[in-house]
Amino acid sequence: MDGGEGIGQAFDGHLVGHVVVVGFHAQLGSQIEFSYPSLRGSPELRTPGLSDSQDVAGEAVGRRTTYASQPSGDWGQLPEEWSFLPHLALPDGAHESEYDTVYFCLPRDIHCVACFRQTNAREAMTIDAGGGGEEDERIASRGSVQKSVVLMCKRPIYGILGERLSGVVRAYFDQGDFARTDVLADLFHSVNKSLSKPYWNNFSVLVHGLDLRTLVLTLKGDLLRVLKLTLLEKRVVLVSQPVRAACNAVACLASVFPAAFDRMSPNEEALDSNMEDQALGLPLEILSERDNVIFQPYAHLPVINNLLLESSKGCVLGTSRNCGVFLKTAMASNDHANLPTCDAIVDVQTGQTTIREEVVHLCALTKQESLFVEDLAYAAGGAGRENESPGTIQYVSSDDNLRERLRDYLRRLLRSTACINGVLQKSGPMGTDTSAATTTAAQVTPGSKVDWSPVEAYNTLFVKMWALTTMNGCQWAAKCEPEVKKAQPPPSPVVLRSSQNFNNNFGLTSVWSWWTEEPRNTTSATSQSAVERMSAASARAVEGMSDLIHKIESELKSIETVIREKVEEGKKTISAQGAPDLDNKLEARVNSDSGDITNMKTPQARVLKPTREATESLSPVPLFRGGDL
């Protein structure tokens, strides 16, 4: 099979191409033990039809009976382009965790989700997933079994596949016999059936399970700095231990850029695009393997060396904290020629960020941006949550809202940049000659006759460097429609609410941060898109409903408190005056609290007179609720 063929037919319309098992061999390291269907030595993946008895290569599509009989290692041939797959599936520091999930990419736009676990070797009947037993003793010489199950797919659906895979891997380990791979074959068919094309062709499916809210709370202002460095095509490394947090952070950053996930699946239907964004020059040409900024949720040290030493491209990648320590040492070293160096290292669990001194001023935040990030973090923290009931919708602190606000920041940045005379006419390093990546000092340094005031709120130096010197900035200028330039630039980014004392019209603490000097219902709203206005209206509607629910709950609590106080007061009065005339006292209490029913008496009613001890043991009457009947 020709490995140079396009990947458009690689999966025959299905999401998952292969399920691969990688085991750690004590003497040989990470080794592939099993693949369903078998790998064929070509990066063009093909999967069997879900209703076929034969796959496209003529091999039988079977369950455990087919693959359990295969000798160890009879899983096919791994393409040379994917030689790093076994090492990425079992990441650095995997032995320190009982289980974890990792995401990574392979050439030809293949996205992988791997879930690894480890268990005591004594609990396993057969250790090799390929079915061989002669190697078991050497494989388990460390006393534990470490394996990773990998789903190779055509879309970056990391969150959903990670959740689905983790349960299956747990069941696979609980069997105690790793040669029983029928559960993995079932997973392959089940995922391809349940995640059929009408289902996974939805942007919400792509971002499901990504935790942007935690990333905003942890990084705060550094999140915006990382976005700026990405636009500047710098090298950004996110670290964590275990590595899942770093993988999630890289995927979250990619989701902030409109249609970035679409660019990672170039032969698939676009899910995150609209006419308005296209007129604005979106998507930006970053984060795919064809662009000048590489996206890699997890990379071990050999991949990092390839990206940082042998390539001049920028990157956003995740790795382990151990690799981060090595890279930080290399960043501080003067011998940059022989060590892999990056521009920023961010620990996504502690929030500690190290940025190379030469680029600190390029990604510096302005006052307006600092206020925006402060308010964004306040929203992510659950503003006003202390007054919320458990069932109240928290749209303001949701990933969807946070992602849309960050995208709104990017769109305003682009609109403001497009209004600068001459920017959209510059071919810069793009054009047909990529060697023209340099700009004159007059273009970049202060003192130029060009009016850069529309972008002062975004750091003028950053905008100059991005729009005039980066590949993706010049590609954007070539794609952006001229009509965008004719529009008025968005107002300067000013946050209306940055303290908890600001209340909106509904009386609820406002957490919505506007990138405008006026509320959106003024004349400035005329320059905003219909999508933005709908998003703002939805947020205000949710806040209004939340406030209404708060008020109703508050009134109910007040009524319940009054009733309890009345009952307690009645008990004290009865206890002081004695129980013989209890019925008269209770009737008087009811008459005094009942207004127009003072003359109402219960005819022929026989009142049982309790003893003083029984009266003192009475408990307060609970508040009546409709569900009690």
XYZ file of C-alpha atoms in Angstrom:
629
model
C 0.000 0.000 0.000
C 1.319 3.388 -0.940
C 2.021 5.375 2.230
C 1.846 8.611 0.267
C -1.861 8.273 -0.497
C -4.250 10.710 1.120
C -5.792 9.917 4.429
C -9.305 10.858 3.371
C -10.212 7.194 2.896
C -8.147 5.999 5.811
C -11.025 5.153 8.134
C -13.795 4.407 5.623
C -16.105 6.835 7.433
C -15.416 5.476 10.933
C -13.864 7.313 13.827
C -11.440 4.742 15.263
C -8.897 2.978 13.062
C -7.062 0.708 15.516
C -7.009 -0.431 19.127
C -3.395 -1.049 20.146
C -1.988 -2.559 23.349
C 1.463 -1.420 24.469
C 3.233 -3.202 27.321
C 6.367 -2.340 29.232
C 9.035 -5.015 28.891
C 11.615 -4.945 31.687
C 14.478 -5.560 29.257
C 13.177 -4.148 25.963
C 11.155 -1.162 27.130
C 7.780 -0.241 25.620
C 6.603 -2.833 23.101
C 3.457 -3.259 21.008
C 1.770 -6.529 21.967
C -1.552 -6.426 20.154
C -3.469 -4.480 17.507
C -7.020 -4.772 16.308
C -7.122 -4.703 13.311
C -3.481 -5.528 12.565
C -1.150 -2.682 11.664
C 0.093 -2.974 8.089
C 3.199 -0.824 7.951
C 1.471 2.152 6.317
C 0.335 5.409 7.905
C -2.871 5.154 5.878
C -5.183 3.425 8.319
C -8.088 1.352 7.083
C -10.798 -0.195 9.196
C -13.196 -3.049 8.502
C -16.810 -2.353 7.723
C -18.908 -2.775 10.814
C -21.119 -5.360 9.134
C -18.412 -7.090 7.077
C -16.861 -10.463 7.848
C -13.619 -9.500 6.113
C -11.652 -6.273 6.391
C -10.284 -4.446 3.361
C -6.927 -6.261 3.517
C -8.543 -9.692 3.493
C -7.840 -10.584 7.118
C -10.609 -12.087 9.174
C -12.422 -9.697 11.477
C -12.677 -11.766 14.604
C -13.009 -11.529 18.335
C -10.776 -13.130 20.949
C -10.727 -16.500 19.165
C -8.899 -14.933 16.221
C -6.292 -12.910 18.052
C -5.727 -15.001 21.173
C -4.196 -17.715 18.985
C -1.650 -15.375 17.460
C 1.948 -15.781 18.643
C 3.484 -12.962 20.622
C 4.273 -9.962 18.431
C 2.051 -11.033 15.536
C 0.222 -7.697 15.508
C 1.471 -6.410 12.176
C 4.060 -3.830 11.231
C 4.352 -0.319 12.647
C 4.975 2.427 10.043
C 8.289 4.190 10.453
C 6.481 7.525 10.822
C 4.785 6.168 13.942
C 7.868 4.697 15.554
C 7.320 6.790 18.701
C 3.847 5.351 19.373
C 4.921 2.796 22.050
C 6.912 5.413 23.959
C 4.154 8.026 23.844
C 1.526 5.521 25.007
C 3.515 4.832 28.212
C 4.648 8.330 29.196
C 7.503 9.343 31.409
C 6.674 8.704 35.059
C 3.908 6.189 34.291
C 5.299 3.851 36.972
C 4.496 6.519 39.587
C 0.737 6.327 38.917
C -1.669 3.433 39.157
C -3.520 4.706 36.093
C -3.752 7.785 33.896
C -4.788 8.983 30.432
C -2.603 10.660 27.824
C -3.313 12.289 24.446
C -0.864 12.592 21.565
C -0.680 13.051 17.796
C 1.012 11.017 15.072
C 1.917 12.085 11.520
C -0.881 12.164 8.937
C -3.295 13.866 11.362
C -3.806 10.827 13.571
C -5.040 11.572 17.099
C -4.459 9.031 19.861
C -6.009 8.558 23.280
C -4.138 6.142 25.549
C -5.140 4.878 28.979
C -2.500 3.042 31.000
C -2.688 1.070 34.225
C -0.395 -1.121 36.271
C -1.061 -4.073 38.530
C 0.794 -6.717 40.499
C 2.246 -9.359 38.188
C 1.198 -12.145 40.563
C -2.460 -11.328 39.909
C -2.192 -11.950 36.135
C -2.615 -15.393 34.570
C -1.095 -14.306 31.248
C 0.904 -11.103 30.954
C 1.517 -10.766 27.214
C -1.532 -9.441 25.346
C -0.312 -11.288 22.246
C -1.037 -14.610 23.919
C 2.555 -15.832 24.361
C 3.645 -17.207 27.722
C 7.329 -17.857 27.313
C 8.229 -14.202 27.906
C 6.045 -13.662 30.979
C 8.838 -14.055 33.522
C 11.104 -11.508 31.840
C 8.278 -9.063 31.195
C 7.192 -9.058 34.825
C 10.632 -9.071 36.383
C 9.901 -5.682 37.948
C 7.057 -7.216 39.908
C 4.338 -5.223 38.156
C 2.572 -5.213 34.805
C 2.254 -1.891 32.974
C 0.137 -1.665 29.850
C -1.514 1.044 27.821
C -4.472 0.706 25.460
C -4.468 3.193 22.576
C -7.347 4.338 20.369
C -6.100 5.743 17.043
C -8.700 8.016 15.503
C -9.239 10.732 12.925
C -10.697 13.455 15.155
C -9.281 15.043 18.331
C -12.171 13.754 20.479
C -10.003 13.418 23.548
C -12.453 13.857 26.417
C -15.196 11.437 25.384
C -12.812 8.744 24.162
C -10.748 9.068 27.332
C -13.816 8.479 29.507
C -14.936 5.551 27.378
C -11.495 3.975 27.267
C -10.709 4.197 30.978
C -13.646 1.966 31.937
C -12.757 -0.660 29.354
C -9.101 -0.723 30.407
C -10.144 -1.219 34.019
C -12.282 -4.202 32.965
C -9.412 -5.531 30.829
C -7.090 -5.475 33.849
C -9.722 -6.960 36.174
C -9.877 -10.077 33.992
C -6.413 -11.083 35.169
C -5.615 -12.551 31.756
C -4.182 -10.062 29.244
C -4.403 -12.579 26.420
C -8.194 -12.225 26.533
C -8.478 -9.297 24.155
C -12.103 -9.782 23.136
C -13.079 -6.812 25.312
C -10.805 -4.610 23.168
C -12.333 -5.860 19.934
C -15.762 -5.134 21.405
C -14.554 -1.626 22.279
C -13.452 -1.032 18.690
C -16.843 -1.944 17.237
C -18.834 -0.285 20.013
C -17.074 3.069 19.681
C -17.428 3.111 15.905
C -21.133 2.322 16.202
C -22.011 4.737 18.995
C -19.780 7.562 17.763
C -21.005 7.402 14.201
C -20.471 10.355 11.894
C -23.721 12.272 12.621
C -22.781 12.195 16.295
C -19.117 13.102 16.299
C -19.605 15.793 13.635
C -20.430 18.229 16.405
C -18.096 20.767 17.979
C -19.454 20.160 21.492
C -18.275 16.550 21.162
C -14.738 17.753 20.404
C -14.465 19.810 23.595
C -16.438 17.561 25.936
C -14.346 16.554 28.935
C -11.714 19.289 28.502
C -11.278 21.234 31.734
C -10.704 24.847 30.658
C -12.102 26.225 33.916
C -9.342 24.673 36.041
C -6.725 25.984 33.617
C -8.096 29.536 33.898
C -8.102 29.364 37.693
C -4.546 28.018 37.832
C -2.787 30.174 35.237
C -4.839 33.388 35.333
C -2.768 36.046 33.527
C -0.226 33.506 32.319
C -2.950 31.919 30.208
C -3.161 35.083 28.094
C 0.641 35.228 27.900
C 0.719 31.664 26.577
C -1.878 32.557 23.942
C 0.257 35.501 22.844
C 3.403 33.389 22.640
C 1.501 30.866 20.541
C 0.463 33.582 18.112
C 4.093 34.729 17.981
C 5.082 31.167 16.966
C 7.232 30.679 20.050
C 7.956 27.383 21.779
C 5.725 26.774 24.780
C 5.961 23.661 26.969
C 3.269 22.771 29.516
C 4.272 20.294 32.218
C 2.542 18.240 34.908
C 2.924 14.981 36.786
C 1.014 12.816 35.918
C 0.948 14.109 32.367
C -2.827 14.120 31.883
C -3.153 17.666 33.224
C -0.604 18.902 30.674
C -2.373 17.026 27.854
C -5.673 18.588 28.885
C -4.105 22.057 29.040
C -2.681 21.792 25.508
C -6.043 20.625 24.152
C -7.842 23.448 26.002
C -5.486 26.046 24.517
C -6.138 24.687 21.036
C -9.910 24.853 21.584
C -9.677 28.593 22.302
C -8.590 29.289 18.711
C -11.683 29.192 16.469
C -11.710 26.205 14.106
C -8.266 24.998 15.250
C -9.601 21.462 15.742
C -10.965 21.554 12.199
C -7.474 22.255 10.860
C -6.248 19.145 12.670
C -8.673 17.036 10.623
C -8.254 18.605 7.178
C -10.195 15.949 5.259
C -13.214 16.089 7.539
C -16.214 18.376 7.653
C -15.607 21.711 9.393
C -17.486 21.836 12.698
C -16.332 25.108 14.222
C -16.610 27.701 11.484
C -19.023 30.401 10.353
C -19.160 33.048 7.645
C -18.362 35.883 10.036
C -15.195 34.208 11.284
C -14.142 33.439 7.737
C -14.513 37.099 6.776
C -12.292 37.931 9.747
C -9.566 35.648 8.405
C -10.215 32.734 10.737
C -9.119 30.072 11.321
C -5.560 31.143 11.954
C -3.080 28.817 10.327
C -1.538 27.382 13.473
C -1.528 24.135 15.469
C -1.726 21.659 12.594
C 1.250 19.631 11.359
C 1.357 21.747 8.193
C 1.597 25.049 10.080
C 4.409 26.953 11.706
C 3.192 26.067 15.218
C 3.035 22.363 16.089
C 0.343 20.955 18.391
C 1.350 17.958 20.524
C -0.573 17.199 23.755
C 2.209 14.898 24.958
C 5.822 14.567 23.838
C 8.640 12.602 25.445
C 12.256 13.739 25.314
C 13.188 12.357 21.834
C 10.184 14.120 20.267
C 11.046 17.293 22.183
C 14.589 17.134 20.823
C 13.255 16.805 17.275
C 10.948 19.779 17.710
C 13.327 22.076 19.562
C 16.678 21.188 18.002
C 15.983 20.023 14.477
C 13.011 22.228 13.631
C 12.649 25.988 13.466
C 8.900 25.859 14.008
C 7.061 26.998 17.086
C 5.130 24.512 19.196
C 2.675 24.036 22.022
C 3.334 20.714 23.690
C 2.785 18.910 26.952
C 5.268 16.746 28.790
C 6.185 15.414 32.224
C 7.563 17.533 35.029
C 10.862 15.639 34.840
C 11.356 16.773 31.248
C 10.327 20.257 32.336
C 13.161 20.366 34.864
C 15.626 19.410 32.125
C 14.248 22.056 29.762
C 14.377 24.717 32.467
C 18.034 23.885 33.048
C 18.668 24.148 29.316
C 16.877 27.509 29.222
C 19.220 28.871 31.893
C 22.307 27.491 30.166
C 24.466 29.559 27.839
C 25.083 26.573 25.562
C 21.873 26.808 23.554
C 23.399 25.174 20.473
C 23.511 21.677 21.963
C 20.495 21.756 24.269
C 16.776 21.952 23.404
C 15.531 25.374 24.427
C 12.040 26.770 24.629
C 10.550 30.197 25.255
C 8.207 29.356 28.119
C 7.693 26.500 30.583
C 4.384 26.399 32.439
C 3.486 24.020 35.258
C -0.269 23.695 34.815
C -0.744 22.191 38.291
C 1.127 24.786 40.347
C 0.773 27.754 37.989
C 4.521 28.416 38.042
C 5.608 29.978 34.744
C 9.122 30.590 33.429
C 9.424 32.812 30.348
C 12.665 33.465 28.533
C 13.864 36.994 29.216
C 14.095 37.887 25.516
C 10.342 37.427 24.984
C 8.898 38.637 28.282
C 8.155 42.116 26.922
C 6.451 40.679 23.839
C 3.793 38.842 25.845
C 3.366 41.453 28.583
C -0.233 42.268 29.524
C -1.710 45.739 29.443
C -3.878 47.103 32.224
C -7.040 46.303 30.273
C -5.897 42.747 29.648
C -5.039 42.271 33.316
C -8.531 43.386 34.305
C -10.034 41.061 31.721
C -8.110 38.053 33.032
C -8.924 38.967 36.626
C -12.612 39.023 35.827
C -12.341 35.822 33.789
C -10.769 34.020 36.752
C -13.457 35.452 39.033
C -16.116 34.020 36.736
C -14.331 30.653 36.551
C -14.246 30.529 40.337
C -18.035 30.505 40.471
C -18.949 34.133 41.142
C -21.961 34.330 43.447
C -21.948 30.572 43.954
C -22.378 30.920 47.686
C -25.976 31.973 47.007
C -26.664 29.328 44.379
C -28.756 26.212 44.901
C -27.181 22.922 43.761
C -29.477 22.726 40.755
C -28.857 26.220 39.424
C -27.186 26.363 36.044
C -23.687 27.826 36.308
C -23.241 29.013 32.750
C -21.027 31.928 33.763
C -18.347 29.627 35.163
C -18.743 26.959 32.484
C -16.098 26.011 29.940
C -18.394 27.138 27.119
C -18.655 30.666 28.477
C -14.956 30.944 29.328
C -13.968 29.656 25.885
C -16.315 32.109 24.152
C -14.949 35.051 26.122
C -11.374 34.153 25.219
C -12.419 33.829 21.600
C -14.107 37.203 21.833
C -10.760 38.604 22.998
C -9.040 37.121 19.932
C -11.705 38.405 17.536
C -11.464 41.925 18.944
C -7.693 41.749 18.639
C -8.025 40.807 14.960
C -10.612 43.496 14.227
C -8.504 46.145 15.909
C -5.398 45.040 13.995
C -7.268 45.039 10.678
C -8.142 48.709 11.163
C -4.470 49.761 11.078
C -3.541 51.227 7.717
C -1.271 49.000 5.693
C -1.477 45.845 7.787
C -3.788 43.922 5.459
C -1.672 44.922 2.444
C 1.541 43.487 3.885
C 2.467 40.110 2.415
C 5.275 39.806 4.974
C 6.869 36.406 5.363
C 3.941 34.681 3.706
C 3.383 35.582 0.066
C 5.255 33.234 -2.241
C 8.640 33.954 -0.727
C 8.960 32.675 2.821
C 12.430 34.115 3.100
C 10.924 37.594 3.444
C 10.335 36.992 7.128
C 12.170 40.112 8.208
C 10.702 43.565 8.597
C 12.253 46.973 8.633
C 12.933 48.768 11.870
C 10.420 51.423 10.899
C 7.680 48.821 10.740
C 8.292 47.307 14.147
C 9.903 49.928 16.327
C 8.124 52.957 17.807
C 8.344 56.114 15.750
C 6.722 54.710 12.631
C 4.180 56.958 10.929
C 1.593 54.166 11.129
C -1.072 54.812 13.768
C -1.026 51.817 16.090
C -3.359 53.336 18.677
C -6.244 50.885 17.955
C -4.166 48.055 19.438
C -2.677 49.810 22.464
C -4.934 47.776 24.741
C -3.293 44.559 23.483
C 0.394 45.570 23.790
C 1.444 47.429 20.636
C 4.803 45.697 20.377
C 3.149 42.273 20.504
C 0.707 43.197 17.727
C 3.494 44.589 15.524
C 5.583 41.462 15.903
C 2.629 39.170 15.276
C 1.095 40.972 12.297
C 4.342 41.794 10.502
C 6.862 39.071 11.334
C 5.032 35.773 11.900
C 3.889 33.381 9.222
C 0.386 32.961 10.617
C -0.035 36.736 11.073
C 0.797 37.448 7.450
C -1.367 34.565 6.276
C -4.215 36.053 8.280
C -3.658 39.469 6.662
C -3.923 37.860 3.227
C -7.179 36.058 4.088
C -8.946 38.844 5.999
C -11.585 40.507 3.831
C -11.169 44.256 3.091
C -14.620 45.007 4.546
C -13.231 44.283 8.004
C -10.824 47.198 7.642
C -13.677 49.598 6.866
C -15.457 48.808 10.114
C -14.813 50.856 13.202
C -12.328 49.233 15.589
C -13.870 47.742 18.725
C -13.764 50.026 21.775
C -10.794 49.746 24.085
C -11.015 46.659 26.305
C -12.261 47.926 29.647
C -13.846 45.644 32.232
C -16.957 47.181 33.694
C -17.026 44.895 36.709
C -13.902 43.796 38.517
C -15.152 43.856 42.107
C -17.833 41.910 43.935
C -19.739 45.105 44.757
C -21.018 45.647 41.216
C -24.611 44.501 40.661
C -26.473 44.323 37.391
C -30.129 45.081 36.782
C -31.173 41.707 38.161
C -29.498 42.318 41.502
C -27.109 39.411 40.958
C -23.373 39.946 41.289
C -22.145 40.499 37.756
C -19.349 38.360 36.446
C -19.648 39.244 32.778
C -16.604 41.145 31.557
C -17.253 43.380 28.565
C -14.443 44.368 26.226
C -16.058 47.752 25.702
C -16.337 51.074 27.449
C -20.137 50.982 27.358
C -22.770 48.321 28.039
C -23.709 46.254 25.038
C -27.181 47.793 24.798
C -25.717 51.173 23.730
C -24.667 52.394 20.311
C -21.397 50.475 20.532
C -23.368 47.268 20.110
C -24.034 48.105 16.487
C -20.525 47.016 15.571
C -20.869 43.677 17.336
C -21.855 40.474 15.679
C -25.219 38.823 16.112
C -23.496 35.844 17.667
C -21.871 37.999 20.350
C -25.153 39.733 21.196
C -26.952 36.399 21.471
C -24.208 35.047 23.733
C -24.427 38.103 25.986
C -28.229 37.955 26.080
C -28.112 34.258 26.985
C -25.709 34.942 29.839
C -27.880 37.765 31.207
C -30.993 35.597 30.928
C -29.347 32.813 32.903
C -28.194 35.297 35.540
C -31.725 36.708 35.757
C -33.252 33.284 36.252
C -30.630 32.480 38.863
C -31.484 35.652 40.758
C -35.190 34.862 40.620
C -34.550 31.417 42.051
C -32.415 32.996 44.792
C -35.225 35.357 45.770
C -37.834 32.599 45.870
C -35.581 30.398 47.986
C -34.830 33.322 50.270
C -38.543 34.023 50.777
C -39.232 30.353 51.525
C -36.430 30.280 54.062
C -37.823 33.440 55.707
C -41.304 31.923 55.953
C -39.891 28.723 57.406
C -37.909 30.711 59.966
C -41.005 32.695 61.048
C -43.073 29.529 61.447
C -40.396 27.860 63.512
C -40.129 30.939 65.739
C -43.891 30.970 66.261
C -43.915 27.286 67.198
C -41.062 27.721 69.635
C -42.769 30.725 71.187
C -45.968 28.733 71.581
C -44.155 25.872 73.233
C -42.511 28.199 75.736
C -45.847 29.837 76.587
C -47.579 26.480 77.057
C -44.751 25.186 79.181
C -44.937 28.257 81.451
C -48.720 28.234 81.940
C -49.300 24.523 82.266
C -51.029 21.881 80.182
C -54.606 21.719 81.598
C -55.899 24.409 79.225
C -53.661 23.386 76.341
C -56.534 23.218 73.872
C -57.656 26.750 74.719
C -54.129 28.132 74.439
C -53.533 26.485 71.081
C -56.902 27.714 69.834
C -56.084 31.242 70.996
C -52.721 31.059 69.233
C -54.368 29.942 66.001
C -57.014 32.669 66.283
C -54.397 35.368 66.888
C -52.385 34.322 63.819
C -55.316 33.630 61.519
C -56.840 37.086 61.000
C -60.323 36.648 59.536
C -60.824 33.104 60.864
C -60.893 34.082 64.562
C -64.448 32.807 65.026
C -63.757 29.462 63.381
C -64.034 26.496 65.770
C -63.926 22.788 65.176
C -67.419 21.386 65.949
C -67.714 18.130 67.882
C -63.930 17.935 68.119
C -62.477 15.911 70.911
C -59.160 17.340 72.020
C -56.768 15.001 73.738
C -55.023 16.754 76.611
C -51.407 15.657 76.765
C -49.337 15.586 79.910
C -46.765 18.257 80.709
C -43.926 15.798 79.826
C -45.470 15.078 76.409
C -45.896 18.801 75.734
C -42.268 19.586 76.514
C -41.096 16.871 74.113
C -42.955 18.367 71.143
C -40.650 19.110 68.167
C -41.052 22.138 65.846
C -43.494 21.688 63.001
C -41.542 21.313 59.725
C -42.229 23.573 56.776
C -44.832 22.046 54.457
C -43.490 21.216 50.994
C -45.556 20.184 48.010
C -43.696 16.903 47.632
C -44.756 15.773 51.149
C -48.237 14.689 50.020
